[in-house]
PDB file of C-alpha atoms and ligand atoms in Angstrom:
ATOM      1  CA  MET B   1     252.950-181.383 -63.613  1.00 96.00           C
ATOM      2  CA  LYS B   2     253.403-181.521 -67.371  1.00 98.00           C
ATOM      3  CA  ILE B   3     251.020-179.400 -69.382  1.00 98.00           C
ATOM      4  CA  TYR B   4     250.140-179.891 -73.011  1.00 98.00           C
ATOM      5  CA  LYS B   5     248.208-177.045 -74.521  1.00 98.00           C
ATOM      6  CA  ALA B   6     245.919-178.193 -77.306  1.00 98.00           C
ATOM      7  CA  LYS B   7     244.378-176.003 -79.975  1.00 98.00           C
ATOM      8  CA  ASP B   8     240.879-177.324 -79.529  1.00 98.00           C
ATOM      9  CA  TYR B   9     238.861-180.350 -78.433  1.00 98.00           C
ATOM     10  CA  ASN B  10     240.046-182.568 -81.307  1.00 98.00           C
ATOM     11  CA  ASP B  11     243.668-181.712 -80.685  1.00 98.00           C
ATOM     12  CA  MET B  12     243.208-182.364 -76.950  1.00 98.00           C
ATOM     13  CA  SER B  13     241.604-185.733 -77.725  1.00 98.00           C
ATOM     14  CA  ARG B  14     244.430-186.777 -80.045  1.00 98.00           C
ATOM     15  CA  LYS B  15     247.119-185.757 -77.576  1.00 98.00           C
ATOM     16  CA  ALA B  16     245.394-187.631 -74.754  1.00 98.00           C
ATOM     17  CA  ALA B  17     244.918-190.718 -76.944  1.00 98.00           C
ATOM     18  CA  ASN B  18     248.613-190.597 -77.813  1.00 98.00           C
ATOM     19  CA  ILE B  19     249.533-190.749 -74.129  1.00 98.00           C
ATOM     20  CA  ILE B  20     247.115-193.625 -73.476  1.00 98.00           C
ATOM     21  CA  SER B  21     248.357-195.560 -76.505  1.00 98.00           C
ATOM     22  CA  ALA B  22     251.985-194.998 -75.448  1.00 98.00           C
ATOM     23  CA  GLN B  23     251.092-196.579 -72.105  1.00 98.00           C
ATOM     24  CA  ILE B  24     249.539-199.618 -73.827  1.00 98.00           C
ATOM     25  CA  ILE B  25     252.495-200.018 -76.171  1.00 98.00           C
ATOM     26  CA  MET B  26     255.071-199.693 -73.391  1.00 98.00           C
ATOM     27  CA  LYS B  27     253.186-202.093 -71.096  1.00 98.00           C
ATOM     28  CA  PRO B  28     250.636-204.219 -72.983  1.00 98.00           C
ATOM     29  CA  ASP B  29     249.236-205.711 -69.751  1.00 98.00           C
ATOM     30  CA  CYS B  30     248.809-202.325 -68.081  1.00 98.00           C
ATOM     31  CA  VAL B  31     245.917-201.255 -65.866  1.00 98.00           C
ATOM     32  CA  LEU B  32     244.090-198.215 -67.177  1.00 98.00           C
ATOM     33  CA  GLY B  33     241.858-196.177 -64.903  1.00 98.00           C
ATOM     34  CA  LEU B  34     239.100-194.841 -67.145  1.00 98.00           C
ATOM     35  CA  ALA B  35     236.707-191.928 -66.957  1.00 98.00           C
ATOM     36  CA  THR B  36     233.318-191.024 -68.375  1.00 97.00           C
ATOM     37  CA  GLY B  37     231.727-187.632 -69.061  1.00 95.00           C
ATOM     38  CA  SER B  38     231.800-185.896 -72.410  1.00 96.00           C
ATOM     39  CA  THR B  39     235.459-184.821 -72.311  1.00 98.00           C
ATOM     40  CA  PRO B  40     237.171-188.214 -72.895  1.00 98.00           C
ATOM     41  CA  ILE B  41     234.841-189.307 -75.717  1.00 98.00           C
ATOM     42  CA  GLY B  42     237.110-187.882 -78.436  1.00 98.00           C
ATOM     43  CA  ALA B  43     240.149-189.669 -76.991  1.00 98.00           C
ATOM     44  CA  TYR B  44     238.240-192.979 -76.947  1.00 98.00           C
ATOM     45  CA  ARG B  45     237.175-192.376 -80.558  1.00 98.00           C
ATOM     46  CA  GLN B  46     240.799-191.831 -81.544  1.00 98.00           C
ATOM     47  CA  LEU B  47     241.944-194.981 -79.748  1.00 98.00           C
ATOM     48  CA  VAL B  48     239.273-196.993 -81.598  1.00 98.00           C
ATOM     49  CA  GLU B  49     240.494-195.525 -84.886  1.00 98.00           C
ATOM     50  CA  TRP B  50     244.082-196.564 -84.168  1.00 98.00           C
ATOM     51  CA  TYR B  51     242.898-199.990 -83.071  1.00 98.00           C
ATOM     52  CA  ASN B  52     241.033-200.379 -86.384  1.00 98.00           C
ATOM     53  CA  LYS B  53     244.201-199.476 -88.244  1.00 98.00           C
ATOM     54  CA  GLY B  54     246.009-202.259 -86.412  1.00 98.00           C
ATOM     55  CA  ASP B  55     248.174-199.915 -84.360  1.00 97.00           C
ATOM     56  CA  LEU B  56     246.825-200.851 -80.923  1.00 98.00           C
ATOM     57  CA  ASP B  57     246.139-204.089 -79.101  1.00 98.00           C
ATOM     58  CA  PHE B  58     243.924-204.097 -75.994  1.00 98.00           C
ATOM     59  CA  SER B  59     243.948-207.869 -75.470  1.00 98.00           C
ATOM     60  CA  GLU B  60     246.057-207.770 -72.305  1.00 98.00           C
ATOM     61  CA  VAL B  61     244.779-204.480 -70.907  1.00 98.00           C
ATOM     62  CA  THR B  62     242.784-204.320 -67.657  1.00 98.00           C
ATOM     63  CA  THR B  63     240.544-201.339 -66.911  1.00 98.00           C
ATOM     64  CA  VAL B  64     238.923-199.941 -63.792  1.00 98.00           C
ATOM     65  CA  ASN B  65     236.474-197.107 -64.086  1.00 98.00           C
ATOM     66  CA  LEU B  66     236.241-194.230 -61.688  1.00 98.00           C
ATOM     67  CA  ASP B  67     232.593-194.357 -60.876  1.00 98.00           C
ATOM     68  CA  GLU B  68     229.032-195.502 -61.501  1.00 98.00           C
ATOM     69  CA  TYR B  69     225.596-194.153 -60.647  1.00 97.00           C
ATOM     70  CA  ARG B  70     223.906-195.931 -57.771  1.00 97.00           C
ATOM     71  CA  GLY B  71     220.641-197.609 -58.746  1.00 95.00           C
ATOM     72  CA  LEU B  72     220.999-197.316 -62.519  1.00 95.00           C
ATOM     73  CA  PRO B  73     220.817-200.694 -64.290  1.00 95.00           C
ATOM     74  CA  ARG B  74     223.646-201.517 -66.680  1.00 96.00           C
ATOM     75  CA  GLU B  75     221.214-201.505 -69.618  1.00 95.00           C
ATOM     76  CA  ASN B  76     220.268-197.889 -68.922  1.00 95.00           C
ATOM     77  CA  ASP B  77     221.938-195.833 -71.625  1.00 94.00           C
ATOM     78  CA  GLN B  78     223.120-193.326 -69.005  1.00 95.00           C
ATOM     79  CA  SER B  79     224.912-195.890 -66.875  1.00 96.00           C
ATOM     80  CA  TYR B  80     228.672-195.664 -67.084  1.00 97.00           C
ATOM     81  CA  TYR B  81     228.758-199.383 -67.872  1.00 98.00           C
ATOM     82  CA  TYR B  82     226.726-198.631 -71.001  1.00 97.00           C
ATOM     83  CA  PHE B  83     228.889-195.606 -71.806  1.00 97.00           C
ATOM     84  CA  MET B  84     232.132-197.595 -71.670  1.00 98.00           C
ATOM     85  CA  ASN B  85     230.763-200.384 -73.846  1.00 98.00           C
ATOM     86  CA  GLU B  86     229.417-197.912 -76.346  1.00 98.00           C
ATOM     87  CA  ASN B  87     232.509-195.717 -76.543  1.00 98.00           C
ATOM     88  CA  LEU B  88     235.313-198.226 -76.165  1.00 98.00           C
ATOM     89  CA  PHE B  89     234.905-201.795 -74.945  1.00 98.00           C
ATOM     90  CA  GLU B  90     232.646-203.038 -77.759  1.00 98.00           C
ATOM     91  CA  LYS B  91     234.869-201.455 -80.371  1.00 98.00           C
ATOM     92  CA  VAL B  92     238.262-202.882 -79.459  1.00 98.00           C
ATOM     93  CA  ASN B  93     239.650-206.337 -78.617  1.00 98.00           C
ATOM     94  CA  ILE B  94     239.561-205.852 -74.867  1.00 98.00           C
ATOM     95  CA  ASP B  95     238.705-208.877 -72.705  1.00 98.00           C
ATOM     96  CA  LYS B  96     235.422-207.851 -71.027  1.00 97.00           C
ATOM     97  CA  ASN B  97     236.356-209.957 -67.991  1.00 98.00           C
ATOM     98  CA  LYS B  98     239.166-207.517 -67.395  1.00 98.00           C
ATOM     99  CA  THR B  99     236.993-204.389 -67.417  1.00 98.00           C
ATOM    100  CA  PHE B 100     235.645-203.253 -64.068  1.00 98.00           C
ATOM    101  CA  LEU B 101     233.182-200.657 -62.839  1.00 98.00           C
ATOM    102  CA  PRO B 102     231.511-200.297 -59.439  1.00 98.00           C
ATOM    103  CA  ASP B 103     228.274-202.297 -59.298  1.00 98.00           C
ATOM    104  CA  GLY B 104     225.603-199.599 -59.367  1.00 97.00           C
ATOM    105  CA  MET B 105     222.863-202.139 -58.696  1.00 97.00           C
ATOM    106  CA  GLU B 106     224.383-203.371 -55.436  1.00 97.00           C
ATOM    107  CA  GLU B 107     221.995-201.768 -52.972  1.00 95.00           C
ATOM    108  CA  ASP B 108     224.230-202.167 -49.988  1.00 97.00           C
ATOM    109  CA  SER B 109     226.728-199.380 -50.427  1.00 97.00           C
ATOM    110  CA  GLU B 110     229.264-200.859 -48.036  1.00 97.00           C
ATOM    111  CA  THR B 111     229.335-204.129 -49.977  1.00 98.00           C
ATOM    112  CA  ALA B 112     229.563-202.311 -53.312  1.00 98.00           C
ATOM    113  CA  CYS B 113     232.494-200.179 -52.186  1.00 98.00           C
ATOM    114  CA  GLN B 114     234.326-202.967 -50.413  1.00 98.00           C
ATOM    115  CA  LYS B 115     234.046-205.229 -53.463  1.00 98.00           C
ATOM    116  CA  TYR B 116     235.391-202.513 -55.711  1.00 98.00           C
ATOM    117  CA  ASN B 117     238.316-201.768 -53.410  1.00 97.00           C
ATOM    118  CA  GLU B 118     239.157-205.472 -53.413  1.00 97.00           C
ATOM    119  CA  ILE B 119     239.145-205.524 -57.213  1.00 97.00           C
ATOM    120  CA  ILE B 120     241.437-202.504 -57.429  1.00 97.00           C
ATOM    121  CA  HIS B 121     243.844-203.988 -54.886  1.00 96.00           C
ATOM    122  CA  SER B 122     243.793-207.416 -56.534  1.00 97.00           C
ATOM    123  CA  ILE B 123     244.807-206.064 -59.943  1.00 97.00           C
ATOM    124  CA  GLY B 124     247.760-204.305 -58.377  1.00 95.00           C
ATOM    125  CA  GLY B 125     246.773-200.658 -58.753  1.00 92.00           C
ATOM    126  CA  VAL B 126     246.476-198.343 -61.726  1.00 98.00           C
ATOM    127  CA  ASP B 127     249.284-197.530 -64.175  1.00 98.00           C
ATOM    128  CA  LEU B 128     247.567-194.632 -65.907  1.00 98.00           C
ATOM    129  CA  GLN B 129     244.472-192.911 -64.562  1.00 98.00           C
ATOM    130  CA  LEU B 130     242.440-190.783 -66.954  1.00 99.00           C
ATOM    131  CA  LEU B 131     240.441-187.968 -65.354  1.00 98.00           C
ATOM    132  CA  GLY B 132     237.955-185.353 -66.449  1.00 98.00           C
ATOM    133  CA  LEU B 133     237.264-182.307 -64.325  1.00 98.00           C
ATOM    134  CA  GLY B 134     233.870-181.301 -62.952  1.00 96.00           C
ATOM    135  CA  HIS B 135     232.868-177.626 -62.913  1.00 95.00           C
ATOM    136  CA  ASN B 136     233.100-177.618 -59.137  1.00 95.00           C
ATOM    137  CA  GLY B 137     236.494-179.333 -59.155  1.00 97.00           C
ATOM    138  CA  HIS B 138     235.209-182.856 -58.670  1.00 96.00           C
ATOM    139  CA  ILE B 139     237.211-185.805 -59.954  1.00 97.00           C
ATOM    140  CA  GLY B 140     235.378-189.074 -60.390  1.00 97.00           C
ATOM    141  CA  PHE B 141     232.388-188.174 -58.249  1.00 95.00           C
ATOM    142  CA  ASN B 142     234.459-186.838 -55.360  1.00 96.00           C
ATOM    143  CA  GLU B 143     232.506-183.707 -54.599  1.00 94.00           C
ATOM    144  CA  PRO B 144     233.797-180.617 -52.749  1.00 95.00           C
ATOM    145  CA  GLY B 145     234.417-181.278 -49.076  1.00 96.00           C
ATOM    146  CA  ILE B 146     235.399-184.914 -49.523  1.00 92.00           C
ATOM    147  CA  ALA B 147     238.217-186.223 -47.315  1.00 94.00           C
ATOM    148  CA  PHE B 148     241.408-186.884 -49.279  1.00 94.00           C
ATOM    149  CA  GLU B 149     241.948-190.191 -47.468  1.00 94.00           C
ATOM    150  CA  THR B 150     238.990-192.102 -48.908  1.00 94.00           C
ATOM    151  CA  GLU B 151     238.918-195.172 -51.135  1.00 97.00           C
ATOM    152  CA  THR B 152     235.751-196.254 -52.982  1.00 98.00           C
ATOM    153  CA  HIS B 153     232.702-194.749 -51.321  1.00 97.00           C
ATOM    154  CA  CYS B 154     229.102-193.754 -51.907  1.00 97.00           C
ATOM    155  CA  VAL B 155     228.469-190.068 -52.585  1.00 96.00           C
ATOM    156  CA  THR B 156     225.433-187.862 -52.737  1.00 95.00           C
ATOM    157  CA  LEU B 157     225.818-185.692 -55.799  1.00 93.00           C
ATOM    158  CA  SER B 158     225.898-181.937 -55.380  1.00 91.00           C
ATOM    159  CA  GLU B 159     223.172-179.785 -56.917  1.00 93.00           C
ATOM    160  CA  ARG B 160     225.713-178.420 -59.374  1.00 89.00           C
ATOM    161  CA  THR B 161     226.702-181.891 -60.572  1.00 91.00           C
ATOM    162  CA  ILE B 162     223.068-182.962 -60.890  1.00 94.00           C
ATOM    163  CA  LYS B 163     222.381-179.869 -62.988  1.00 92.00           C
ATOM    164  CA  ALA B 164     225.528-180.414 -65.105  1.00 89.00           C
ATOM    165  CA  ASN B 165     224.617-184.048 -65.785  1.00 89.00           C
ATOM    166  CA  MET B 166     220.952-183.298 -66.404  1.00 90.00           C
ATOM    167  CA  ARG B 167     221.688-182.784 -70.103  1.00 91.00           C
ATOM    168  CA  PHE B 168     222.091-186.543 -70.487  1.00 90.00           C
ATOM    169  CA  PHE B 169     218.768-187.417 -68.862  1.00 93.00           C
ATOM    170  CA  LEU B 170     215.117-186.749 -69.719  1.00 90.00           C
ATOM    171  CA  SER B 171     214.822-184.269 -66.866  1.00 90.00           C
ATOM    172  CA  GLU B 172     216.441-183.320 -63.584  1.00 92.00           C
ATOM    173  CA  GLU B 173     214.307-185.841 -61.641  1.00 92.00           C
ATOM    174  CA  HIS B 174     215.811-188.665 -63.677  1.00 91.00           C
ATOM    175  CA  VAL B 175     219.398-187.885 -62.645  1.00 93.00           C
ATOM    176  CA  PRO B 176     220.433-190.356 -59.935  1.00 95.00           C
ATOM    177  CA  ARG B 177     221.202-188.649 -56.620  1.00 96.00           C
ATOM    178  CA  GLN B 178     223.991-190.969 -55.583  1.00 97.00           C
ATOM    179  CA  ALA B 179     226.999-192.706 -57.066  1.00 97.00           C
ATOM    180  CA  TYR B 180     229.805-195.036 -56.113  1.00 98.00           C
ATOM    181  CA  THR B 181     233.194-193.538 -56.829  1.00 98.00           C
ATOM    182  CA  MET B 182     236.850-194.332 -56.399  1.00 98.00           C
ATOM    183  CA  GLY B 183     238.159-192.117 -53.628  1.00 97.00           C
ATOM    184  CA  ILE B 184     240.899-189.534 -53.807  1.00 98.00           C
ATOM    185  CA  LYS B 185     243.305-191.887 -52.051  1.00 97.00           C
ATOM    186  CA  THR B 186     242.808-194.471 -54.814  1.00 97.00           C
ATOM    187  CA  ILE B 187     243.156-191.898 -57.563  1.00 98.00           C
ATOM    188  CA  MET B 188     246.335-190.521 -56.021  1.00 98.00           C
ATOM    189  CA  SER B 189     247.823-194.041 -55.860  1.00 98.00           C
ATOM    190  CA  ALA B 190     247.901-194.294 -59.670  1.00 98.00           C
ATOM    191  CA  HIS B 191     251.440-194.217 -61.059  1.00 98.00           C
ATOM    192  CA  LYS B 192     250.533-191.646 -63.663  1.00 98.00           C
ATOM    193  CA  ILE B 193     247.500-189.383 -64.007  1.00 98.00           C
ATOM    194  CA  LEU B 194     246.211-187.844 -67.233  1.00 99.00           C
ATOM    195  CA  VAL B 195     243.698-185.011 -66.859  1.00 99.00           C
ATOM    196  CA  VAL B 196     241.732-183.865 -69.896  1.00 98.00           C
ATOM    197  CA  VAL B 197     239.889-180.556 -69.942  1.00 98.00           C
ATOM    198  CA  SER B 198     238.183-178.664 -72.721  1.00 98.00           C
ATOM    199  CA  GLY B 199     236.157-175.499 -73.100  1.00 98.00           C
ATOM    200  CA  GLU B 200     235.891-172.007 -71.721  1.00 98.00           C
ATOM    201  CA  ASP B 201     233.350-173.086 -69.118  1.00 97.00           C
ATOM    202  CA  LYS B 202     236.168-175.013 -67.415  1.00 98.00           C
ATOM    203  CA  ALA B 203     238.722-172.143 -67.506  1.00 98.00           C
ATOM    204  CA  ASP B 204     237.805-170.922 -64.055  1.00 98.00           C
ATOM    205  CA  ILE B 205     238.045-174.332 -62.378  1.00 98.00           C
ATOM    206  CA  VAL B 206     241.336-175.120 -64.154  1.00 98.00           C
ATOM    207  CA  ARG B 207     242.797-172.017 -62.559  1.00 98.00           C
ATOM    208  CA  THR B 208     241.335-172.772 -59.127  1.00 98.00           C
ATOM    209  CA  ALA B 209     242.355-176.440 -59.174  1.00 98.00           C
ATOM    210  CA  PHE B 210     245.895-176.106 -60.483  1.00 98.00           C
ATOM    211  CA  LEU B 211     246.959-172.672 -59.277  1.00 98.00           C
ATOM    212  CA  GLY B 212     244.890-172.267 -56.123  1.00 98.00           C
ATOM    213  CA  PRO B 213     245.421-173.758 -52.669  1.00 98.00           C
ATOM    214  CA  VAL B 214     245.182-177.520 -52.159  1.00 98.00           C
ATOM    215  CA  THR B 215     241.905-178.002 -50.322  1.00 98.00           C
ATOM    216  CA  PRO B 216     239.139-180.613 -50.052  1.00 97.00           C
ATOM    217  CA  GLN B 217     236.792-177.846 -51.216  1.00 98.00           C
ATOM    218  CA  VAL B 218     238.385-178.312 -54.656  1.00 98.00           C
ATOM    219  CA  PRO B 219     239.031-182.065 -54.887  1.00 98.00           C
ATOM    220  CA  ALA B 220     241.152-181.799 -58.059  1.00 98.00           C
ATOM    221  CA  SER B 221     243.591-179.464 -56.284  1.00 98.00           C
ATOM    222  CA  ILE B 222     245.146-182.531 -54.615  1.00 98.00           C
ATOM    223  CA  LEU B 223     246.596-183.414 -58.024  1.00 98.00           C
ATOM    224  CA  GLN B 224     249.163-180.659 -57.467  1.00 98.00           C
ATOM    225  CA  LEU B 225     250.763-183.036 -54.957  1.00 98.00           C
ATOM    226  CA  HIS B 226     251.035-186.037 -57.300  1.00 98.00           C
ATOM    227  CA  ASN B 227     254.470-186.461 -58.845  1.00 98.00           C
ATOM    228  CA  ASP B 228     253.370-187.580 -62.318  1.00 98.00           C
ATOM    229  CA  VAL B 229     250.388-185.647 -63.613  1.00 98.00           C
ATOM    230  CA  ILE B 230     249.876-184.670 -67.235  1.00 98.00           C
ATOM    231  CA  LEU B 231     247.276-182.027 -67.964  1.00 98.00           C
ATOM    232  CA  VAL B 232     246.051-181.920 -71.552  1.00 98.00           C
ATOM    233  CA  ALA B 233     243.797-178.920 -71.961  1.00 98.00           C
ATOM    234  CA  ASP B 234     242.690-176.825 -74.881  1.00 98.00           C
ATOM    235  CA  GLU B 235     243.341-173.105 -75.246  1.00 98.00           C
ATOM    236  CA  ALA B 236     239.847-172.222 -74.046  1.00 98.00           C
ATOM    237  CA  ALA B 237     240.244-174.234 -70.823  1.00 98.00           C
ATOM    238  CA  LEU B 238     243.664-172.665 -70.212  1.00 98.00           C
ATOM    239  CA  SER B 239     242.528-169.134 -71.054  1.00 98.00           C
ATOM    240  CA  GLN B 240     242.520-167.992 -67.408  1.00 98.00           C
ATOM    241  CA  SER B 241     245.787-169.701 -66.490  1.00 98.00           C
ATOM    242  CA  PRO B 242     248.579-168.104 -68.532  1.00 96.00           C
ATOM    243  CA  GLU B 243     251.043-169.165 -65.793  1.00 95.00           C
ATOM    244  CA  LEU B 244     250.441-172.807 -66.726  1.00 94.00           C
ATOM    245  CA  CYS B 245     251.221-172.350 -70.420  1.00 89.00           C
TER     246      CYS B 245
HETATM  247  C1  GLP E 301     230.962-186.436 -64.335  1.00 77.59           C
HETATM  248  C2  GLP E 301     231.888-187.634 -64.039  1.00 77.59           C
HETATM  249  C3  GLP E 301     233.327-187.211 -63.968  1.00 77.59           C
HETATM  250  C4  GLP E 301     233.598-186.265 -65.107  1.00 77.59           C
HETATM  251  C5  GLP E 301     232.887-184.978 -64.884  1.00 77.59           C
HETATM  252  C6  GLP E 301     233.046-183.948 -66.004  1.00 77.59           C
HETATM  253  O1  GLP E 301     230.044-186.181 -63.365  1.00 77.59           O
HETATM  254  N1  GLP E 301     231.568-188.397 -62.891  1.00 77.59           N
HETATM  255  O2  GLP E 301     234.167-188.345 -63.982  1.00 77.59           O
HETATM  256  O3  GLP E 301     234.977-186.008 -65.203  1.00 77.59           O
HETATM  257  O4  GLP E 301     231.549-185.172 -64.563  1.00 77.59           O
HETATM  258  O5  GLP E 301     232.243-184.285 -67.082  1.00 77.59           O
HETATM  259  P1  GLP E 301     232.376-183.628 -68.511  1.00 77.59           P
HETATM  260  O6  GLP E 301     233.618-184.181 -69.102  1.00 77.59           O
HETATM  261  O7  GLP E 301     231.151-184.083 -69.247  1.00 77.59           O
HETATM  262  O8  GLP E 301     232.428-182.166 -68.300  1.00 77.59           O
END
């Protein structure tokens, strides 16, 4: 695992955006696995800035997102479809037909997951997968206890995740209870994985995930077994893991 220690959130965002833009420059028709949550927003902002300067071209890029809430319409401003449009897709020259997210409005979870697996297989897998890190070690929406062998599946969100994501909704009752997410097996199949983490509130889980035992109880710990992972974290997030620095 390569580790880049960033000074703060902005530095982390710029470093992460540099890695993503290097991928696009090296392989213009690459497949990017994208993430939501608050952590990657700064990296997306930086990519948009470089695109506006004429330094980046998304016209051949394909994207697959990690996850989507089940039952939330695309127009809902908390859907991940909305998030991606708002933070990236509407602001760069990406072909919308080449951007994919699980269909949160497909009621039949088996159909939703099967369709998404087919999409991921048909585009030939992911070149660079961007990941945030949940406080309980979740990646995508793969909550503690999840089997490492899964592809796209429907999950019931843990209480901790519902509470963490409550800040984006009117109240706790409005947070969807389920989501469709790429599985760990899919995530681990990406050629390269870029994990972004910021803030002192993540210091504990950074230590547990990257220095603790590999266990389904901490889904992100599986990343220790991937041969091309880059962790870009700020000083606060790395504050309990001096061994990683
Ligand atoms: C969410 C998303 C994850 C994200 C994580 C951390 O629930 N499903 O993909 O990485 O939580 O979010 P944040 O970056 O806001 O801390």
